[in-house]
mmCIF file of C-alpha atoms in Angstrom:
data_model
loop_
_atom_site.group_PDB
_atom_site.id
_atom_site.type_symbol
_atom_site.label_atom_id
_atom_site.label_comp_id
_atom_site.label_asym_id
_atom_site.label_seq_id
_atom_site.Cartn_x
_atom_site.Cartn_y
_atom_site.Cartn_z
ATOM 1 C CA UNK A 1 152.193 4.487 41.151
ATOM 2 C CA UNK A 2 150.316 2.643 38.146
ATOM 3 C CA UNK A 3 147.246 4.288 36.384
ATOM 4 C CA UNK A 4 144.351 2.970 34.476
ATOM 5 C CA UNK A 5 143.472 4.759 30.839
ATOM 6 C CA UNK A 6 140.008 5.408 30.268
ATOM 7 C CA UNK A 7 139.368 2.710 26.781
ATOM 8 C CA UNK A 8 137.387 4.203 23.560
ATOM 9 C CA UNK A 9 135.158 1.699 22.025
ATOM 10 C CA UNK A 10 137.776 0.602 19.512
ATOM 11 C CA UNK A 11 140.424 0.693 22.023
ATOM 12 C CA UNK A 12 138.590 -2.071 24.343
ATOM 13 C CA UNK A 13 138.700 -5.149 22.863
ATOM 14 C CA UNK A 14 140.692 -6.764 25.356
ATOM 15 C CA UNK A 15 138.380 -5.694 28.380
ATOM 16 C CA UNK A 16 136.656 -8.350 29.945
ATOM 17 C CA UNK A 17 133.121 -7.078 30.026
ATOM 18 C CA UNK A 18 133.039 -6.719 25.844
ATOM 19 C CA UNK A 19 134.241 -10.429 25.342
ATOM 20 C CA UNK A 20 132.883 -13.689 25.000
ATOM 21 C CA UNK A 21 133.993 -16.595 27.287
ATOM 22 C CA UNK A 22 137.396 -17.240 26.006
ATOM 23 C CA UNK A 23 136.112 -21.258 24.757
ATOM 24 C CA UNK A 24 133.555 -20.187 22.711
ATOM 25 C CA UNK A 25 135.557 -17.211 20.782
ATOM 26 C CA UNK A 26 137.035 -17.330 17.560
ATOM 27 C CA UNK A 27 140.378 -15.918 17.336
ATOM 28 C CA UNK A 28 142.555 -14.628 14.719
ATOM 29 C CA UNK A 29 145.753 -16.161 12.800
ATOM 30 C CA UNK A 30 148.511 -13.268 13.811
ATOM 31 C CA UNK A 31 151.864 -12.611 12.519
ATOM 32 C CA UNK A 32 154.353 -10.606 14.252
ATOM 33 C CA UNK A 33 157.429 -9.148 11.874
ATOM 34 C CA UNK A 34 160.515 -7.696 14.053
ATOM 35 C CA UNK A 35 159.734 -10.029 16.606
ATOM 36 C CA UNK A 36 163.515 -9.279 18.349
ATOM 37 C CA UNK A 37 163.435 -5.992 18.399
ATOM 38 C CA UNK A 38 161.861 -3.824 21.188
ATOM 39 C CA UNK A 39 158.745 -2.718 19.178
ATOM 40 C CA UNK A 40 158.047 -6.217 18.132
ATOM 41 C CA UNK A 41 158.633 -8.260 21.801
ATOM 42 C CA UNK A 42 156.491 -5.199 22.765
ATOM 43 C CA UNK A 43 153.467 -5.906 20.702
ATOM 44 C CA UNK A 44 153.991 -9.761 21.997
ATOM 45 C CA UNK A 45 153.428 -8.423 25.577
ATOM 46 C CA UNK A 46 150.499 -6.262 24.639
ATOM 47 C CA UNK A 47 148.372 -8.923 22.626
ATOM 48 C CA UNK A 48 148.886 -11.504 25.873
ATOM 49 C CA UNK A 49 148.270 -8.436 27.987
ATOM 50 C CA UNK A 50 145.142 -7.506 26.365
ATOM 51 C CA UNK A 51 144.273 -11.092 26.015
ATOM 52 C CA UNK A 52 144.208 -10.448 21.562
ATOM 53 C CA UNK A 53 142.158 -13.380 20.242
ATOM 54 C CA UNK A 54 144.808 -15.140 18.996
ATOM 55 C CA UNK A 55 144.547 -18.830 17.322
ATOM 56 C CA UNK A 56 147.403 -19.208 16.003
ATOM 57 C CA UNK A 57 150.756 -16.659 16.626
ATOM 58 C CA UNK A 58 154.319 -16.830 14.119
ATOM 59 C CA UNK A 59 156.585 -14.372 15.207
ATOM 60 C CA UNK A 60 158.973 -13.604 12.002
ATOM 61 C CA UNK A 61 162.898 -11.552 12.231
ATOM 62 C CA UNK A 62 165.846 -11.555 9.830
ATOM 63 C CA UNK A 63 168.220 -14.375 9.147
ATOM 64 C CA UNK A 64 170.285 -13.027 11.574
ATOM 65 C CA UNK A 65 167.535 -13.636 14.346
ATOM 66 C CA UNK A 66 166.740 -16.632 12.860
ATOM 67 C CA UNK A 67 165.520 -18.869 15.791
ATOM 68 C CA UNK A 68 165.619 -16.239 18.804
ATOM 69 C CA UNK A 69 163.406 -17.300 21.412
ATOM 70 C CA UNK A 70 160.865 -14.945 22.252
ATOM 71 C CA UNK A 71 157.630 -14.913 24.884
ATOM 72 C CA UNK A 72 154.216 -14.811 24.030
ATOM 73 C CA UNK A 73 152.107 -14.981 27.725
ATOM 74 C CA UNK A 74 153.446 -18.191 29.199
ATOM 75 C CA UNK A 75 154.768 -19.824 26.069
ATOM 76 C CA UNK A 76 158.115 -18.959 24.340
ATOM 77 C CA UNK A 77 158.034 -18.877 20.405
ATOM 78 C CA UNK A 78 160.726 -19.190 17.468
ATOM 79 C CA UNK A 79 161.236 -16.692 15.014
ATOM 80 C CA UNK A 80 160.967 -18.076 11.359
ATOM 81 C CA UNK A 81 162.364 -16.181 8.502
ATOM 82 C CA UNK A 82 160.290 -13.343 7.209
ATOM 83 C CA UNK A 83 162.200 -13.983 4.011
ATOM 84 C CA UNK A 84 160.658 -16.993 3.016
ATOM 85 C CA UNK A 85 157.480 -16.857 5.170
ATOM 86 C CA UNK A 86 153.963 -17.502 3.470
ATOM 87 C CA UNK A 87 151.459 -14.814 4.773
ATOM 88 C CA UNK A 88 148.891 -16.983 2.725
ATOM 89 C CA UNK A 89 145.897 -17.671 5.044
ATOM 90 C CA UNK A 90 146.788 -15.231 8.043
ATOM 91 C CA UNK A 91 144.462 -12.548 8.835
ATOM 92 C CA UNK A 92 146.762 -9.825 10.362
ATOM 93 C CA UNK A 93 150.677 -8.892 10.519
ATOM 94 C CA UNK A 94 152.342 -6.034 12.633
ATOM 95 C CA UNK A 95 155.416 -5.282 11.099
ATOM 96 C CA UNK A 96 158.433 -3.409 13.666
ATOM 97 C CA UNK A 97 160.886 -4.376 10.954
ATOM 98 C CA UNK A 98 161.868 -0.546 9.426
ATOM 99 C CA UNK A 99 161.156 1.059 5.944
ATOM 100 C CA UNK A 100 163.510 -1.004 3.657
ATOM 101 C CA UNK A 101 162.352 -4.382 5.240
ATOM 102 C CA UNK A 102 158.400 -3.176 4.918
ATOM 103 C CA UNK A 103 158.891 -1.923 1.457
ATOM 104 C CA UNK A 104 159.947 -5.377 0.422
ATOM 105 C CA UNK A 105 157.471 -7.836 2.811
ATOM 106 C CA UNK A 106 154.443 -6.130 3.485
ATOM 107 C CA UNK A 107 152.975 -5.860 -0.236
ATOM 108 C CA UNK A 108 154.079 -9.515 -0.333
ATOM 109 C CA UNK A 109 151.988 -10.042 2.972
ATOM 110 C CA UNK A 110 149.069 -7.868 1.612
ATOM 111 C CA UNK A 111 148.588 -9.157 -2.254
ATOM 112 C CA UNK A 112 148.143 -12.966 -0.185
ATOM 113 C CA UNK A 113 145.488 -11.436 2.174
ATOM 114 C CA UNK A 114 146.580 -10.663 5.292
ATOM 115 C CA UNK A 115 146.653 -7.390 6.540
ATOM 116 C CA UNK A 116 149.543 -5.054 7.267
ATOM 117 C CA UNK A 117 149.736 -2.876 10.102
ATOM 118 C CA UNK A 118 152.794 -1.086 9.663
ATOM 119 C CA UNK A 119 155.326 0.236 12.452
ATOM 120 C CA UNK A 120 157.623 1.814 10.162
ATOM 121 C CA UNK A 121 157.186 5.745 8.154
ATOM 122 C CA UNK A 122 156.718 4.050 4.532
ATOM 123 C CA UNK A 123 153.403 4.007 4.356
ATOM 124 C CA UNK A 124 151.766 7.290 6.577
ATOM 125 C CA UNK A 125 151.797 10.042 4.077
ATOM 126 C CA UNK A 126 150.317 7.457 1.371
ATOM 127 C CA UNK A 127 146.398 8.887 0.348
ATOM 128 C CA UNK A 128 145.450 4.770 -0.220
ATOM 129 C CA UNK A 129 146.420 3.989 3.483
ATOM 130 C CA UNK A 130 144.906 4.859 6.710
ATOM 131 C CA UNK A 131 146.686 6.287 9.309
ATOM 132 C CA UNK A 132 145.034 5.204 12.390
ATOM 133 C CA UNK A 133 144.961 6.611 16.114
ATOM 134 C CA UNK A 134 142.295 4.666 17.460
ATOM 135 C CA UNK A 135 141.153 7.090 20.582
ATOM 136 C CA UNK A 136 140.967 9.265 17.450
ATOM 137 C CA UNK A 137 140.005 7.970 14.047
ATOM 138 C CA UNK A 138 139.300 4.274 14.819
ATOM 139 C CA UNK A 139 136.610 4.433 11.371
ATOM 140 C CA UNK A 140 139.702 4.923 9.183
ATOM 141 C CA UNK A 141 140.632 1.440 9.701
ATOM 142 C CA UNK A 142 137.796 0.610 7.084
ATOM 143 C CA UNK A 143 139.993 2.237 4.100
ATOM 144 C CA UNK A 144 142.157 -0.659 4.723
ATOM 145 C CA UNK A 145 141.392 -2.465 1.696
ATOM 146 C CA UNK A 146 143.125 -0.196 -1.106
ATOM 147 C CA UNK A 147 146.515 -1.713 -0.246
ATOM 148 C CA UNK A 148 145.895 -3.986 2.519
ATOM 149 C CA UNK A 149 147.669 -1.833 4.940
ATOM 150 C CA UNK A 150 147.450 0.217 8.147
ATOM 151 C CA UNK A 151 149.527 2.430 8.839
ATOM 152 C CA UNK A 152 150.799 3.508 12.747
ATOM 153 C CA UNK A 153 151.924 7.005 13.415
ATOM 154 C CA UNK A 154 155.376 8.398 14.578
ATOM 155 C CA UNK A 155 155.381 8.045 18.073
ATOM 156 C CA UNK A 156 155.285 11.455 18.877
ATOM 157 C CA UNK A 157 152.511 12.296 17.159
ATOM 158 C CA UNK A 158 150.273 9.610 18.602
ATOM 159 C CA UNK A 159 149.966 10.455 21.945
ATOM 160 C CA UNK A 160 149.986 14.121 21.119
ATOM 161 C CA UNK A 161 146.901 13.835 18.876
ATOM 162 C CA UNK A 162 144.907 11.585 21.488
ATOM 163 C CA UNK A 163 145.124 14.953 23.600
ATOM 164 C CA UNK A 164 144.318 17.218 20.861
ATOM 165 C CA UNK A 165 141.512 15.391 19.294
ATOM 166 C CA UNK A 166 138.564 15.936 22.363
ATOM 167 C CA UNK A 167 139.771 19.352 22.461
ATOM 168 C CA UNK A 168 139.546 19.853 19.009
ATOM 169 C CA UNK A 169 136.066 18.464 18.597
ATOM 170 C CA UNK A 170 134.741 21.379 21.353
ATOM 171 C CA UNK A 171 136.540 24.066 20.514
ATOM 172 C CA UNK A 172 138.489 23.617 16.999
ATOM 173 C CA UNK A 173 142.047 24.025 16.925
ATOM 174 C CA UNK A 174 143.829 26.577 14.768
ATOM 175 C CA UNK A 175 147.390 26.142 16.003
ATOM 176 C CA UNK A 176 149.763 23.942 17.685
ATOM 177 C CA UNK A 177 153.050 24.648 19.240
ATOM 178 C CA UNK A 178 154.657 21.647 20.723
ATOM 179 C CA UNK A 179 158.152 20.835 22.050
ATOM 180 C CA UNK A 180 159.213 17.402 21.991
ATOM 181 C CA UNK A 181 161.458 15.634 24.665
ATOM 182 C CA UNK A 182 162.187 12.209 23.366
ATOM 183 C CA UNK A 183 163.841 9.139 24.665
ATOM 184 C CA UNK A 184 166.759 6.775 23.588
ATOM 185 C CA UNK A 185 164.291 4.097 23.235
ATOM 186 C CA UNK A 186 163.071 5.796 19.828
ATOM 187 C CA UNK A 187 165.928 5.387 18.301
ATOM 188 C CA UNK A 188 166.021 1.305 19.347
ATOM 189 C CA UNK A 189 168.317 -0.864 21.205
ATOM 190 C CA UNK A 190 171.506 1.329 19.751
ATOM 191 C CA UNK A 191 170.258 4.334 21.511
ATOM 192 C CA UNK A 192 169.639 3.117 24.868
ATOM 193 C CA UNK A 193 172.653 0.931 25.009
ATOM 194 C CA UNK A 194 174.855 4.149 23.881
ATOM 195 C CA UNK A 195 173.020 6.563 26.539
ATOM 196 C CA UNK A 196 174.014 3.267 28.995
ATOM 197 C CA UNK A 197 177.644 3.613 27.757
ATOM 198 C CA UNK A 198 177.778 6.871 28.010
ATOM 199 C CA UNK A 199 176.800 7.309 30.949
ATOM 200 C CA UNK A 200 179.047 4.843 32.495
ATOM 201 C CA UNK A 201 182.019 6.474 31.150
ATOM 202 C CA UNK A 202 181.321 9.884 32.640
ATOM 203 C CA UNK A 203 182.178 8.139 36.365
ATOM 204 C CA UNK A 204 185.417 6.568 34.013
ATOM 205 C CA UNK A 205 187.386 9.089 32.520
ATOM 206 C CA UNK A 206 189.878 6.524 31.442
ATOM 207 C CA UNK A 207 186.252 5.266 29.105
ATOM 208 C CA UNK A 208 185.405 7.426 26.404
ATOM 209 C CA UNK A 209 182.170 6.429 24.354
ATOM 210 C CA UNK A 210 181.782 8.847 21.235
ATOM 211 C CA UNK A 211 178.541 9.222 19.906
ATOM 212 C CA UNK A 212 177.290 6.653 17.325
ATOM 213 C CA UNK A 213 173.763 6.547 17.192
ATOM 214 C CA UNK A 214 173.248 9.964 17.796
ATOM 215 C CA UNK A 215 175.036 13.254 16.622
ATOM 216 C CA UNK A 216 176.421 14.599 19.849
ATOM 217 C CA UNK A 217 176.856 12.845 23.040
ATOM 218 C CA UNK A 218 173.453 11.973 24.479
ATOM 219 C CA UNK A 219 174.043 11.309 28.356
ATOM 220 C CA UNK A 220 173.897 14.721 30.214
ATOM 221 C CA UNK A 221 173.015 16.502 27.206
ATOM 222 C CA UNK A 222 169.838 17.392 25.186
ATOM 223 C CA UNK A 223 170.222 17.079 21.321
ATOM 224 C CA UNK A 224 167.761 19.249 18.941
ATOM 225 C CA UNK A 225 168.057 17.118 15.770
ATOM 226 C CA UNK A 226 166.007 13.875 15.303
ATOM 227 C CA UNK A 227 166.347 12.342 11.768
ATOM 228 C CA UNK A 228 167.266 14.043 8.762
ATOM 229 C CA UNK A 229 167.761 17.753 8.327
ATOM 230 C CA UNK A 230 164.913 19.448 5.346
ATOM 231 C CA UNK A 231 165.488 22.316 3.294
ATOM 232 C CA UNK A 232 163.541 24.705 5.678
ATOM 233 C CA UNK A 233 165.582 23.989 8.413
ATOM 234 C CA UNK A 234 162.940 21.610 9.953
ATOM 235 C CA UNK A 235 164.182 17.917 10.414
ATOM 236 C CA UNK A 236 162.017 15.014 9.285
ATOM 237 C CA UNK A 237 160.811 14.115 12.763
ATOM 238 C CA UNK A 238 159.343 17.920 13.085
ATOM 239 C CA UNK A 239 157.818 17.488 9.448
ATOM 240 C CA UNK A 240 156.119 14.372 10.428
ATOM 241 C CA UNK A 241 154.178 15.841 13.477
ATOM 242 C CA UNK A 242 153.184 18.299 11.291
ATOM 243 C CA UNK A 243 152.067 15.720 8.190
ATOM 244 C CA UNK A 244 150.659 13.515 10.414
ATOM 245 C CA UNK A 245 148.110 15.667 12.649
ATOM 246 C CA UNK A 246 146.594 17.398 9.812
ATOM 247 C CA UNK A 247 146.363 13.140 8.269
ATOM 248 C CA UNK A 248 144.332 12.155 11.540
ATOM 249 C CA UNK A 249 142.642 14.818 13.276
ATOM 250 C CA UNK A 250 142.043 17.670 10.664
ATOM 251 C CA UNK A 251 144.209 19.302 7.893
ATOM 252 C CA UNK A 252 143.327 22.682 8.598
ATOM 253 C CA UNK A 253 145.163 22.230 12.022
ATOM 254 C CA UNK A 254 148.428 24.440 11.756
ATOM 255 C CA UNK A 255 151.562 22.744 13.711
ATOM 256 C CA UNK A 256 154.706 23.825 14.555
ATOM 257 C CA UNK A 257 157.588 21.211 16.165
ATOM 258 C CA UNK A 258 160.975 21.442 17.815
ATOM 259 C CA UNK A 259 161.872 17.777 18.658
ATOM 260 C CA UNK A 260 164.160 16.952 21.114
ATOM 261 C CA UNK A 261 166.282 14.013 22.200
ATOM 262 C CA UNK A 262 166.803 13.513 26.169
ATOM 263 C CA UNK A 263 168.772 11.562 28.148
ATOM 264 C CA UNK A 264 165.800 9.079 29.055
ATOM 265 C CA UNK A 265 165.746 5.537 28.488
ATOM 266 C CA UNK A 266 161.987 5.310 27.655
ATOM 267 C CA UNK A 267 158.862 8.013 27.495
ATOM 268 C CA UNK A 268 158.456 10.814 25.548
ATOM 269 C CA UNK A 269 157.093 14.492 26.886
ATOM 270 C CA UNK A 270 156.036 16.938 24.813
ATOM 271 C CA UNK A 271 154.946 20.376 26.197
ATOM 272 C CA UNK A 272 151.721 21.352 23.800
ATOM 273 C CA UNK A 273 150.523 25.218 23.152
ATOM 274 C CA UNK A 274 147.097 25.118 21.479
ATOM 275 C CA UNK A 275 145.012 28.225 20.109
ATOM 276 C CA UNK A 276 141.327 27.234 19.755
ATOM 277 C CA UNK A 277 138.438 28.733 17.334
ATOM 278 C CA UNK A 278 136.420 29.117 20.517
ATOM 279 C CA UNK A 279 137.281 29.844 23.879
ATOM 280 C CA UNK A 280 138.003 26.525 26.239
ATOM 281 C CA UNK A 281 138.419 27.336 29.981
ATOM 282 C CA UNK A 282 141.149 25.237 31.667
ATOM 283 C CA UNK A 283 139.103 23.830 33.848
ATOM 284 C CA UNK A 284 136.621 22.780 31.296
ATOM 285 C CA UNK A 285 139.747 21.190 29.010
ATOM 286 C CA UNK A 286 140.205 19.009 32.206
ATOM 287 C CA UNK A 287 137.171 17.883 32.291
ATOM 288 C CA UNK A 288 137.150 17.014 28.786
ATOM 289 C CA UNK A 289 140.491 14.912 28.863
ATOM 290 C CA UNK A 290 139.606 13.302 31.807
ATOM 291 C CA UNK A 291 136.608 11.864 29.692
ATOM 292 C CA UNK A 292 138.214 11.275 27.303
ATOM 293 C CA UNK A 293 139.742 7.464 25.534
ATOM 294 C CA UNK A 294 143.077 6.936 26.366
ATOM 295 C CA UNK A 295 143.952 9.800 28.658
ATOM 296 C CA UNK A 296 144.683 9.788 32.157
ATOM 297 C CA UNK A 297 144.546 13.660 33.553
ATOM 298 C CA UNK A 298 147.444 14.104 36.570
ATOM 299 C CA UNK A 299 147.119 17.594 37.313
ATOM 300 C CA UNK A 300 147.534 19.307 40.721
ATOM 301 C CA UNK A 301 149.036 22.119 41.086
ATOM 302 C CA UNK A 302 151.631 21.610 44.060
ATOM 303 C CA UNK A 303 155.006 19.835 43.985
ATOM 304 C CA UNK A 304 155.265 16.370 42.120
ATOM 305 C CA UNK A 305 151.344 16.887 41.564
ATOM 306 C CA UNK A 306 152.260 15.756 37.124
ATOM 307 C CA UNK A 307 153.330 12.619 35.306
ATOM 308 C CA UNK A 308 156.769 12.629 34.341
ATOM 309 C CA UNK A 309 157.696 9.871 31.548
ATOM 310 C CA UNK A 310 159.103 7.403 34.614
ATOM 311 C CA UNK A 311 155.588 6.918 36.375
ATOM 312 C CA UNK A 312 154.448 6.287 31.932
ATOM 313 C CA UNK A 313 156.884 3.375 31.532
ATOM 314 C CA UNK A 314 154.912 0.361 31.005
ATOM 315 C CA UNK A 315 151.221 2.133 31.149
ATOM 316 C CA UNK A 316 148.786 2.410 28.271
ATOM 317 C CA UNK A 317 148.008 5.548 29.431
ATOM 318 C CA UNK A 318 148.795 8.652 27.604
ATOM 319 C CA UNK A 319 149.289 11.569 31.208
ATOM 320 C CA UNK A 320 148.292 14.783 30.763
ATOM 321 C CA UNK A 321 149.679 17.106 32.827
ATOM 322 C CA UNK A 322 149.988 21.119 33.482
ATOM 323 C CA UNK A 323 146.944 22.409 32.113
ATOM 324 C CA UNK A 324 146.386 25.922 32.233
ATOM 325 C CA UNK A 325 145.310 28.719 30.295
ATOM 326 C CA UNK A 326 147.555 30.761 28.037
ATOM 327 C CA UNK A 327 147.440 34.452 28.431
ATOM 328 C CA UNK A 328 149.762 35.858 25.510
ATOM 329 C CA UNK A 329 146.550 34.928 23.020
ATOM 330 C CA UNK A 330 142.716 35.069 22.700
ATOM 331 C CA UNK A 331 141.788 31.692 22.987
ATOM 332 C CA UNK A 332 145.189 29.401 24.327
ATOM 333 C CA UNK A 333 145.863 26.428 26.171
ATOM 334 C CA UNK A 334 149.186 24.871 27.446
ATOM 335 C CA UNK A 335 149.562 21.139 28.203
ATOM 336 C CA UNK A 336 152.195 18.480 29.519
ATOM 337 C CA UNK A 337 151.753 15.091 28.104
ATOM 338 C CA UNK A 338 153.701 11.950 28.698
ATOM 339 C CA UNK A 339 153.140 7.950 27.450
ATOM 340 C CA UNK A 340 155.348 5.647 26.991
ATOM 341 C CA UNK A 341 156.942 5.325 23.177
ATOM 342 C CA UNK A 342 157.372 1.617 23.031
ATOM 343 C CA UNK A 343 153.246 1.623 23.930
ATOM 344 C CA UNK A 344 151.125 4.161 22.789
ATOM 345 C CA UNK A 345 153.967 5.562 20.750
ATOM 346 C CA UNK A 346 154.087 1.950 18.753
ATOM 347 C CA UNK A 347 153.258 -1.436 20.255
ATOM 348 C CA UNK A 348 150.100 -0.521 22.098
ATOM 349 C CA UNK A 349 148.626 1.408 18.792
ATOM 350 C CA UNK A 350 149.382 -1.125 16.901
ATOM 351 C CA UNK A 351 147.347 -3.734 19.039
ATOM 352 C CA UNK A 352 144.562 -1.208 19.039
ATOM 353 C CA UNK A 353 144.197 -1.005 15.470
ATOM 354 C CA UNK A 354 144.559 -4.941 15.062
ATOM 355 C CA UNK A 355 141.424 -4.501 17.843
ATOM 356 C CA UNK A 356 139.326 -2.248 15.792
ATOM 357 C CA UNK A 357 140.232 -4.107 12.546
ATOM 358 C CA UNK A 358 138.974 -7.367 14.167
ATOM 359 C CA UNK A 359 135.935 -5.216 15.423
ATOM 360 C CA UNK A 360 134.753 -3.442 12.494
ATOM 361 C CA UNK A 361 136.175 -5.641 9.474
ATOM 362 C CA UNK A 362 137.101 -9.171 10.385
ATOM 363 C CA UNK A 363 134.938 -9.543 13.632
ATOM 364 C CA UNK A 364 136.275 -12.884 14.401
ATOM 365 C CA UNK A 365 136.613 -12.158 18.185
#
C-alpha cells in the first residue's frame, strides 16, 4: 500500500499546482557528489521524481568510480572526478561523499559560489551553518551564506523532529525518550550486503560470514551500538539526536537516545516518549500530525492497523503510528514513527532544502 505525505510550503516545490509550465521555467545548474553510492543515486531519483528544475546536472564520485553510469529520469549520466571538478558557475551541490571527502571539496565548492548541501556529520554542530529540516525550520536555509553550506541531519533525527515539531509548537516539549531501530542501509552498501551474507549463511552452516561492518553479527540479532562509544557511555549516534533536536526545533528540549541496529535492509523506527509543558490529548496529537507537512498518521488500533518500515520503503512520507497517551506522567505522549532512511533520512531532505533554497534565495524555478 503506497501513501501520499501532506507537503509544507518549502517542501512543495516539485508539486504541479506551484510550478510554471516546464518551457517557460528557469532551472538550476546542479551538482551531485557521491553519485555511486546509495545516498547519491537516491537524490538522482528524487530531483527527476520531484521534477527539480534542473538545467544542467554533473554527477561527481571518486577516481575509483570514475565513469560509472548512473540515471537521471530517462537519461543515464557519467560521473566526472570530484577531484578536479570546477564548481565555478553552479548554483547548488549535494554532497553523499562522507566527512573526510566533504572536509576537503565542499569549501572548495563554496569559496567558487555554489552552494553545499551536505549529507555527511562535518558540518551540523557548526553555529555558521544551518541545519535544515524543512517540514520544520525551512527559514534557516537563509543563514546559508556564512559558509556557503547546508547542512542535512542524521537520519534519525530527521524524521523524528518532523513529528515533534507540530507537537511542540501546541504544547511545548520538555522531554524526549526515544528508542531507535535502525537499518543496514545506514551504514551503506557494506551493511546491507553483510546482513545479505549473513543471512544466507545461517541456511549454510558450512558458510560462516563474521561481522565486518558491524560489531556483532547483524542477521537475527539486534545490536545496541551505532558509531563510536563517548565518555558517558552514550555512543555518537545517541549524542547526535540529542545535539541535533535542540539545533532545529528548540534547545531547551531535553532528549534521551538508545539507538539500535536491526536486521532490516532499509527504514528506520523509532518508538518516541514525549512529556509536554501543557497537556495534549491523544486524540488531539492526531489531529495535529495528520495536519501536519510531511506526516502521514496510520493509526488504528486493531491488528496490522500501523506502518512498519516495509510499507516506508520508497515513500516520502514520514508514518506515525501508535499514538496514545502516557499514564506514568502528567502530561505524556507515546509515538511509533517510521520513513525511509535513504529519503527523508537523507536524499529526500536534501532535495527539500535544494527546494527551499531555490524558493527563498535563488528563486530561479
Amino acid at each position: 500500500m503506497r501513501y501520499e505525505a501532506r507537503q509544507s510550503g518549502a517542501a512543495q516545490t516539485g508539486a504541479r499546482a506551484d510550478r510554471k509550465p516546464k518551457e517557460t521555467q528557469m532551472g538550476y545548474k546542479v551538482v551531485v557528489a557521491g553519485a555511486t553510492g546509495n545516498v547519491g543515486r537516491e537524490m538522482l531519483n528524487i530531483l527527476a521524481e520531484r521534477e527539480f528544475p534542473v538545467d544542467e546536472i554533473a554527477v561527481l564520485a571518486s577516481r575509483k568510480s570514475l565513469g560509472t553510469e548512473v540515471s537521471f529520469g530517462d537519461k543515464t549520466l557519467k560521473t566526472q572526478d570530484l577531484d578536479t571538478f570546477d564548481f565555478t558557475g553552479w548554483d547548488m551541490a549535494l554532497f553523499a561523499v562522507g566527512s573526510e571527502p566533504t572536509k576537503k571539496y565542499a569549501p572548495k565548492a563554496a569559496a567558487a559560489g555554489c552552494v553545499v548541501i551536505d549529507n555527511s556529520s562535518l558540518y551540523r554542530y557548526d553555529p555558521d551553518v544551518p541545519l535544515v529540516v524543512p517540514e520544520v525550520n525551512a527559514d534557516a536555509v537563509l543563514g546559508y551564506s556564512k559558509k556557503n553550506i547546508i547542512a542535512n541531519p542524521n537520519c534519525s533525527t530527521a524524521q523524528m523532529v518532523v513529528a515533534l515539531k507540530p507537537l511542540h509548537d501546541r504544547a511545548k516539549i520538555k522531554r524526549v525518550v526515544v528508542s531507535t531501530y535502525q537499518s543496514v542501509s545506514g551504514a551503506g552498501k557494506e551493511g546491507m550486503d553483510e546482513l545479505w551474507d549473513q543471512t544466507k549463511a545461517v541456511y549454510n552452516p558450512v558458510s560462516e560470514v563474521p561481522p565486518k561492518k558491524f560489531q556483532k553479527q547483524i542477521a537475527f540479532n539486534v545490536i545496541p551500538h551505532i558509531d563510536v562509544f563517548m565518555e558517558d557511555g552514550s555512543t555518537k549516534e545517541e549524542w547526535k539526536m540529542v545535539a541535533e533536536t535542540k539545533k532545529i526545533v528548540d534547545p531547551s528540549i531535553k532528549v534521551t537516545a538508545t539507538c539500535v541496529r536491526v536486521p532490516v535492509f532499509v527504514g528506520h523506527a523509532e518508538s518516541i516518549n514525549i512529556e509536554t509543558e501543557d497537556f495534549l490529548d491523544e486524540d488531539e496529537a492526531r489531529d495535529i500530525l495528520r495536519e501536519a507537512p510531511g506526516i502521514m498518521v496510520i493509526d488504528k488500533r486493531e491488528a496490522g492497523g500501523y506502518a512498519t518500515p516495509v510499507e516506508c520503503v520508497g515513500d516520502y512520507a514520514t508514518f506515525v503510528s501508535r499514538i496514545r497517551q502516557d499514564s506514568t506522567i502528567e502530561n505524556g505522549l507515546n509515538l511509533w514513527c517510521v520513513s525511509d532512511n535513504l529519503r527523508k533520512g537523507a536524499a529526500l531532505n536534501a532535495v527539500q532544502i535544494a527546494e527551499a533554497l531555490g524558493q527563498k534565495v535563488l528563486k530561479k524555478g
